[in-house]
Tab-separated table of C-alpha atoms in Angstrom:
chain	number	residue	atom	x	y	z
A	1	MET	CA	38.150	-69.453	-225.024
A	2	LYS	CA	35.067	-67.504	-225.868
A	3	PRO	CA	34.941	-63.753	-225.935
A	4	VAL	CA	34.998	-61.861	-222.737
A	5	THR	CA	31.456	-60.330	-223.159
A	6	ASP	CA	28.252	-62.024	-222.023
A	7	LYS	CA	25.329	-63.585	-223.944
A	8	ALA	CA	23.618	-60.189	-224.165
A	9	MET	CA	26.016	-59.283	-226.866
A	10	HIS	CA	24.692	-62.040	-229.054
A	11	GLU	CA	21.444	-62.872	-230.855
A	12	SER	CA	20.134	-66.068	-232.434
A	13	ILE	CA	19.376	-65.662	-236.136
A	14	LEU	CA	18.054	-68.868	-237.588
A	15	GLY	CA	20.154	-70.921	-235.162
A	16	PHE	CA	23.362	-68.916	-235.414
A	17	ASP	CA	24.644	-66.903	-232.585
A	18	VAL	CA	25.334	-63.492	-234.211
A	19	TRP	CA	27.242	-60.622	-232.590
A	20	ALA	CA	24.651	-57.813	-231.542
A	21	GLY	CA	26.931	-55.573	-229.664
A	22	GLY	CA	27.962	-53.335	-232.584
A	23	LEU	CA	31.275	-52.478	-234.032
A	24	SER	CA	32.866	-50.528	-231.230
A	25	SER	CA	32.155	-53.231	-228.616
A	26	CYS	CA	33.397	-55.985	-230.922
A	27	LEU	CA	36.725	-54.106	-231.412
A	28	ASP	CA	37.103	-53.596	-227.702
A	29	ASP	CA	36.432	-57.247	-227.105
A	30	ILE	CA	39.050	-58.252	-229.597
A	31	VAL	CA	41.745	-55.946	-228.289
A	32	THR	CA	40.974	-56.974	-224.651
A	33	GLY	CA	41.892	-60.612	-225.652
A	34	LEU	CA	45.193	-59.678	-227.309
A	35	HIS	CA	48.085	-60.753	-224.999
A	36	PRO	CA	51.582	-59.331	-225.170
A	37	GLN	CA	53.052	-62.627	-224.228
A	38	ARG	CA	53.931	-65.013	-227.019
A	39	PRO	CA	53.100	-67.643	-227.877
A	40	ALA	CA	49.347	-66.746	-227.525
A	41	PRO	CA	47.510	-68.881	-225.028
A	42	SER	CA	44.741	-69.481	-227.634
A	43	CYS	CA	43.663	-68.164	-230.993
A	44	ARG	CA	40.198	-66.526	-230.875
A	45	TRP	CA	38.726	-66.021	-234.351
A	46	LEU	CA	36.003	-64.146	-236.258
A	47	ALA	CA	33.814	-65.033	-239.077
A	48	CYS	CA	31.074	-63.142	-241.078
A	49	ILE	CA	27.620	-64.129	-241.651
A	50	ASN	CA	25.239	-63.025	-244.501
A	51	PRO	CA	22.298	-64.502	-246.345
A	52	HIS	CA	24.478	-66.148	-248.821
A	53	SER	CA	26.722	-67.850	-246.214
A	54	TYR	CA	23.586	-68.900	-244.330
A	55	VAL	CA	22.244	-70.729	-247.393
A	56	LEU	CA	25.652	-72.302	-248.048
A	57	ALA	CA	25.835	-73.403	-244.397
A	58	LYS	CA	22.344	-75.169	-244.837
A	59	ARG	CA	23.848	-77.342	-247.526
A	60	ASN	CA	27.204	-77.821	-245.741
A	61	GLU	CA	27.192	-79.161	-242.318
A	62	LYS	CA	30.862	-78.608	-241.756
A	63	PHE	CA	30.534	-74.946	-242.711
A	64	ALA	CA	27.463	-74.495	-240.386
A	65	HIS	CA	29.523	-76.004	-237.512
A	66	ALA	CA	32.426	-73.626	-238.376
A	67	LEU	CA	30.301	-70.507	-238.138
A	68	ARG	CA	28.654	-71.613	-234.924
A	69	ALA	CA	32.065	-72.269	-233.444
A	70	ALA	CA	33.461	-68.825	-234.244
A	71	ASP	CA	34.214	-66.576	-231.239
A	72	TRP	CA	32.611	-63.632	-233.114
A	73	LEU	CA	30.045	-64.153	-235.923
A	74	ILE	CA	29.398	-60.662	-237.236
A	75	PRO	CA	26.347	-59.485	-239.213
A	76	ASP	CA	27.981	-58.773	-242.385
A	77	GLY	CA	24.831	-58.641	-244.542
A	78	VAL	CA	21.900	-56.226	-244.439
A	79	GLY	CA	19.599	-59.282	-244.465
A	80	ILE	CA	20.891	-60.208	-240.974
A	81	VAL	CA	19.985	-56.819	-239.799
A	82	LEU	CA	16.446	-56.985	-241.317
A	83	ALA	CA	16.035	-60.426	-239.741
A	84	SER	CA	16.924	-59.076	-236.353
A	85	ARG	CA	14.484	-56.178	-236.675
A	86	HIS	CA	11.699	-58.562	-237.773
A	87	GLN	CA	12.080	-60.554	-234.660
A	88	GLY	CA	12.477	-57.477	-232.392
A	89	GLY	CA	16.140	-58.161	-231.855
A	90	ALA	CA	19.091	-55.846	-231.011
A	91	ILE	CA	21.213	-55.811	-234.150
A	92	ARG	CA	20.972	-52.322	-235.542
A	93	ASP	CA	23.842	-52.093	-238.112
A	94	ARG	CA	25.951	-54.282	-240.354
A	95	VAL	CA	29.470	-55.022	-239.006
A	96	THR	CA	31.489	-56.074	-242.174
A	97	GLY	CA	34.985	-57.615	-242.495
A	98	SER	CA	36.125	-54.143	-243.735
A	99	ASP	CA	34.813	-52.532	-240.603
A	100	ILE	CA	36.786	-54.887	-238.394
A	101	PHE	CA	39.989	-54.504	-240.487
A	102	LEU	CA	39.785	-50.714	-240.706
A	103	GLY	CA	38.680	-50.389	-237.066
A	104	LEU	CA	41.370	-52.777	-235.595
A	105	MET	CA	44.412	-51.628	-237.693
A	106	PRO	CA	44.559	-48.191	-236.029
A	107	LYS	CA	44.594	-49.895	-232.557
A	108	LEU	CA	47.198	-52.302	-233.608
A	109	ASN	CA	49.218	-49.181	-235.056
A	110	GLN	CA	49.229	-47.810	-231.544
A	111	ARG	CA	50.577	-50.931	-230.075
A	112	ALA	CA	53.159	-51.562	-232.789
A	113	SER	CA	51.550	-54.928	-233.254
A	114	ARG	CA	52.637	-57.671	-235.679
A	115	VAL	CA	50.257	-58.905	-238.356
A	116	PHE	CA	50.335	-61.719	-240.931
A	117	PHE	CA	48.285	-61.820	-244.156
A	118	LEU	CA	47.297	-65.254	-245.547
A	119	GLY	CA	45.573	-65.509	-248.914
A	120	SER	CA	44.889	-63.777	-252.194
A	121	SER	CA	47.458	-63.217	-254.895
A	122	GLN	CA	51.048	-61.965	-254.468
A	123	ASP	CA	50.304	-58.834	-256.405
A	124	THR	CA	47.453	-58.019	-253.977
A	125	LEU	CA	49.676	-58.795	-250.940
A	126	ASP	CA	52.436	-56.424	-252.343
A	127	ALA	CA	49.806	-53.691	-252.864
A	128	ILE	CA	48.687	-54.193	-249.187
A	129	ARG	CA	52.144	-53.876	-247.913
A	130	ALA	CA	52.848	-50.694	-249.845
A	131	ARG	CA	49.617	-49.056	-248.454
A	132	LEU	CA	50.192	-50.371	-244.907
A	133	VAL	CA	53.453	-48.302	-244.838
A	134	LEU	CA	51.575	-45.180	-245.405
A	135	ASP	CA	48.433	-45.819	-243.393
A	136	PHE	CA	49.771	-47.820	-240.364
A	137	PRO	CA	53.547	-47.255	-240.230
A	138	SER	CA	53.988	-48.699	-236.771
A	139	VAL	CA	52.287	-51.978	-237.653
A	140	GLN	CA	54.851	-54.628	-238.371
A	141	VAL	CA	54.156	-57.041	-241.192
A	142	ALA	CA	55.208	-60.298	-239.731
A	143	GLY	CA	54.569	-62.175	-242.982
A	144	MET	CA	52.518	-62.593	-246.038
A	145	TYR	CA	51.711	-65.761	-248.035
A	146	SER	CA	49.731	-66.395	-251.231
A	147	PRO	CA	48.752	-70.029	-250.957
A	148	PRO	CA	47.948	-72.199	-253.928
A	149	TYR	CA	44.648	-71.732	-255.670
A	150	THR	CA	42.923	-75.012	-254.888
A	151	GLU	CA	39.587	-76.049	-253.509
A	152	SER	CA	41.173	-77.426	-250.416
A	153	PHE	CA	44.746	-77.649	-249.037
A	154	SER	CA	46.607	-80.927	-248.526
A	155	GLN	CA	47.698	-81.697	-244.998
A	156	GLU	CA	51.266	-80.849	-246.002
A	157	GLU	CA	50.242	-77.434	-247.254
A	158	THR	CA	48.269	-76.682	-244.148
A	159	ASP	CA	51.083	-77.685	-241.852
A	160	ALA	CA	53.387	-75.534	-243.832
A	161	MET	CA	51.213	-72.500	-243.609
A	162	ILE	CA	50.830	-72.935	-239.851
A	163	THR	CA	54.465	-73.320	-239.295
A	164	MET	CA	55.075	-70.184	-241.382
A	165	VAL	CA	52.463	-68.143	-239.411
A	166	ASN	CA	53.795	-69.300	-235.966
A	167	ALA	CA	57.386	-68.753	-236.740
A	168	SER	CA	56.631	-65.184	-237.669
A	169	ARG	CA	54.970	-64.678	-234.158
A	170	PRO	CA	52.081	-62.329	-235.257
A	171	ASP	CA	49.608	-60.877	-232.865
A	172	VAL	CA	46.854	-60.846	-235.560
A	173	LEU	CA	46.215	-63.095	-238.575
A	174	TRP	CA	44.231	-61.790	-241.465
A	175	VAL	CA	42.810	-64.574	-243.673
A	176	GLY	CA	41.613	-63.838	-247.181
A	177	LEU	CA	40.782	-67.077	-248.702
A	178	THR	CA	37.022	-66.450	-249.416
A	179	SER	CA	34.206	-68.112	-247.643
A	180	PRO	CA	33.558	-70.878	-246.796
A	181	LYS	CA	37.184	-71.923	-247.326
A	182	GLN	CA	38.606	-69.479	-244.968
A	183	ASP	CA	36.146	-70.279	-242.203
A	184	LEU	CA	36.643	-73.963	-242.395
A	185	TRP	CA	40.336	-73.509	-242.392
A	186	LEU	CA	40.220	-71.377	-239.271
A	187	HIS	CA	37.857	-73.615	-237.579
A	188	GLU	CA	39.991	-76.691	-238.280
A	189	ASN	CA	43.382	-75.013	-237.323
A	190	HIS	CA	42.845	-72.314	-234.853
A	191	ARG	CA	43.945	-74.403	-231.889
A	192	ARG	CA	47.379	-74.815	-233.659
A	193	LEU	CA	47.848	-71.147	-234.333
A	194	GLN	CA	50.055	-69.293	-231.917
A	195	VAL	CA	48.138	-65.984	-232.585
A	196	GLY	CA	46.061	-63.862	-230.349
A	197	PHE	CA	43.313	-63.071	-233.018
A	198	ALA	CA	42.503	-64.277	-236.481
A	199	ALA	CA	39.666	-63.222	-238.902
A	200	GLY	CA	38.398	-64.505	-242.153
A	201	ILE	CA	37.767	-61.313	-244.162
A	202	GLY	CA	37.793	-62.467	-247.792
A	203	ALA	CA	37.315	-59.601	-250.155
A	204	VAL	CA	38.794	-57.048	-247.789
A	205	PHE	CA	42.214	-57.958	-249.021
A	206	ASP	CA	41.094	-56.742	-252.559
A	207	PHE	CA	39.203	-53.772	-251.289
A	208	TYR	CA	42.303	-52.535	-249.308
A	209	ALA	CA	44.687	-53.254	-252.141
A	210	ASN	CA	42.304	-51.428	-254.498
A	211	THR	CA	42.387	-54.340	-256.805
A	212	VAL	CA	38.484	-54.448	-256.422
A	213	ARG	CA	36.482	-51.352	-255.942
A	214	ARG	CA	34.168	-51.312	-252.992
A	215	SER	CA	30.720	-49.860	-253.391
A	216	ALA	CA	30.323	-46.119	-252.672
A	217	PRO	CA	29.392	-45.239	-249.075
A	218	ILE	CA	25.975	-44.178	-249.924
A	219	PHE	CA	25.157	-47.685	-251.090
A	220	GLN	CA	26.828	-49.118	-247.932
A	221	GLN	CA	24.718	-46.867	-245.796
A	222	LEU	CA	21.457	-47.806	-247.639
A	223	GLY	CA	22.155	-51.536	-247.233
A	224	LEU	CA	22.694	-51.736	-251.022
A	225	GLU	CA	26.366	-52.415	-251.203
A	226	TRP	CA	25.625	-55.459	-253.231
A	227	LEU	CA	24.015	-53.642	-256.096
A	228	PRO	CA	26.971	-52.023	-257.837
A	229	ARG	CA	28.917	-55.166	-257.284
A	230	LEU	CA	26.042	-57.178	-258.924
A	231	LEU	CA	26.012	-54.762	-261.878
A	232	ARG	CA	29.800	-55.054	-262.264
A	233	GLU	CA	30.009	-58.812	-261.903
A	234	PRO	CA	26.587	-60.333	-262.708
A	235	ARG	CA	27.705	-63.740	-263.722
A	236	ARG	CA	29.637	-64.303	-260.528
A	237	LEU	CA	27.206	-62.689	-258.064
A	238	TRP	CA	23.757	-63.072	-259.371
A	239	ARG	CA	23.083	-66.232	-257.410
A	240	ARG	CA	24.323	-64.702	-254.150
A	241	MET	CA	22.078	-61.668	-254.508
A	242	LEU	CA	18.957	-62.964	-256.366
A	243	VAL	CA	18.757	-66.474	-255.041
A	244	SER	CA	20.322	-66.659	-251.597
A	245	ALA	CA	18.817	-63.427	-250.176
A	246	PRO	CA	15.158	-64.497	-250.937
A	247	LEU	CA	15.828	-67.944	-249.559
A	248	PHE	CA	17.210	-66.459	-246.343
A	249	MET	CA	14.238	-64.087	-245.919
A	250	TRP	CA	11.800	-66.907	-246.605
A	251	ASP	CA	13.338	-68.971	-243.721
A	252	VAL	CA	13.223	-65.913	-241.542
A	253	LEU	CA	9.423	-65.432	-242.303
A	254	MET	CA	8.648	-69.166	-241.884
A	255	THR	CA	10.572	-69.391	-238.590
A	256	SER	CA	8.726	-66.321	-237.257
A	257	GLN	CA	5.394	-67.817	-238.391
A	258	LYS	CA	6.148	-71.107	-236.529
A	259	ARG	CA	7.334	-69.197	-233.440
A	260	HIS	CA	3.965	-67.168	-233.339
A	261	SER	CA	1.807	-70.287	-234.077
A	262	ARG	CA	3.368	-71.835	-230.828
A	263	GLY	CA	2.470	-68.723	-228.890
A	264	LYS	CA	6.027	-67.597	-228.475
A	265	PRO	CA	6.889	-63.850	-228.628
């Protein structure tokens, strides 16, 4: 079941159908699809795309297929916004996993919705629970689970997680397993999840728990959120920022050149 909005809300960026309707419309679309009845008739899910995930997807066909299958693929990186501008598209601003989480939680608070957190460490989950009580007191934590730190889950581990989530009857499932692991897991298992909406939001777990500091708002507004993080964690992030981003923009320019050489606008 695809989102209720039409194709005008999406834009093709290097073969990926990216959400172009902005944050507010995305949140409205998500809430519209949440049903009060349980079990949910289907689980719609959201993934994020940025230059690094694009480069990873070029090398991983399963990951690329997962991103294309998501009900919402939001423009998480400033490179996606720049690519849209270059091709005269409609994407004006980033929509990050943090934007989705912090935008949807107040709406869930108004509905006294149930949420499940899957991923990260137990300490991070405990910090999230403590903060939720203050920020969103009407939201019910249906469950939390910190899965094993492995490259991939066994079938038994996956079955146990799905059983755990479904038994807790959440309205929303937040998944923080990092990309591409979380996106592959959601793509492979969303039809088994009795949840109205699920989202792979990765580092948002740590941002909200304050175990990892998010870049200051000024850097976010300038499209430079990556810079302070790169300075803090150069060994982990240098390839993402200094290799993937240029490769992505190169593909954008080459695709644009080929399009113009064929006489297309």
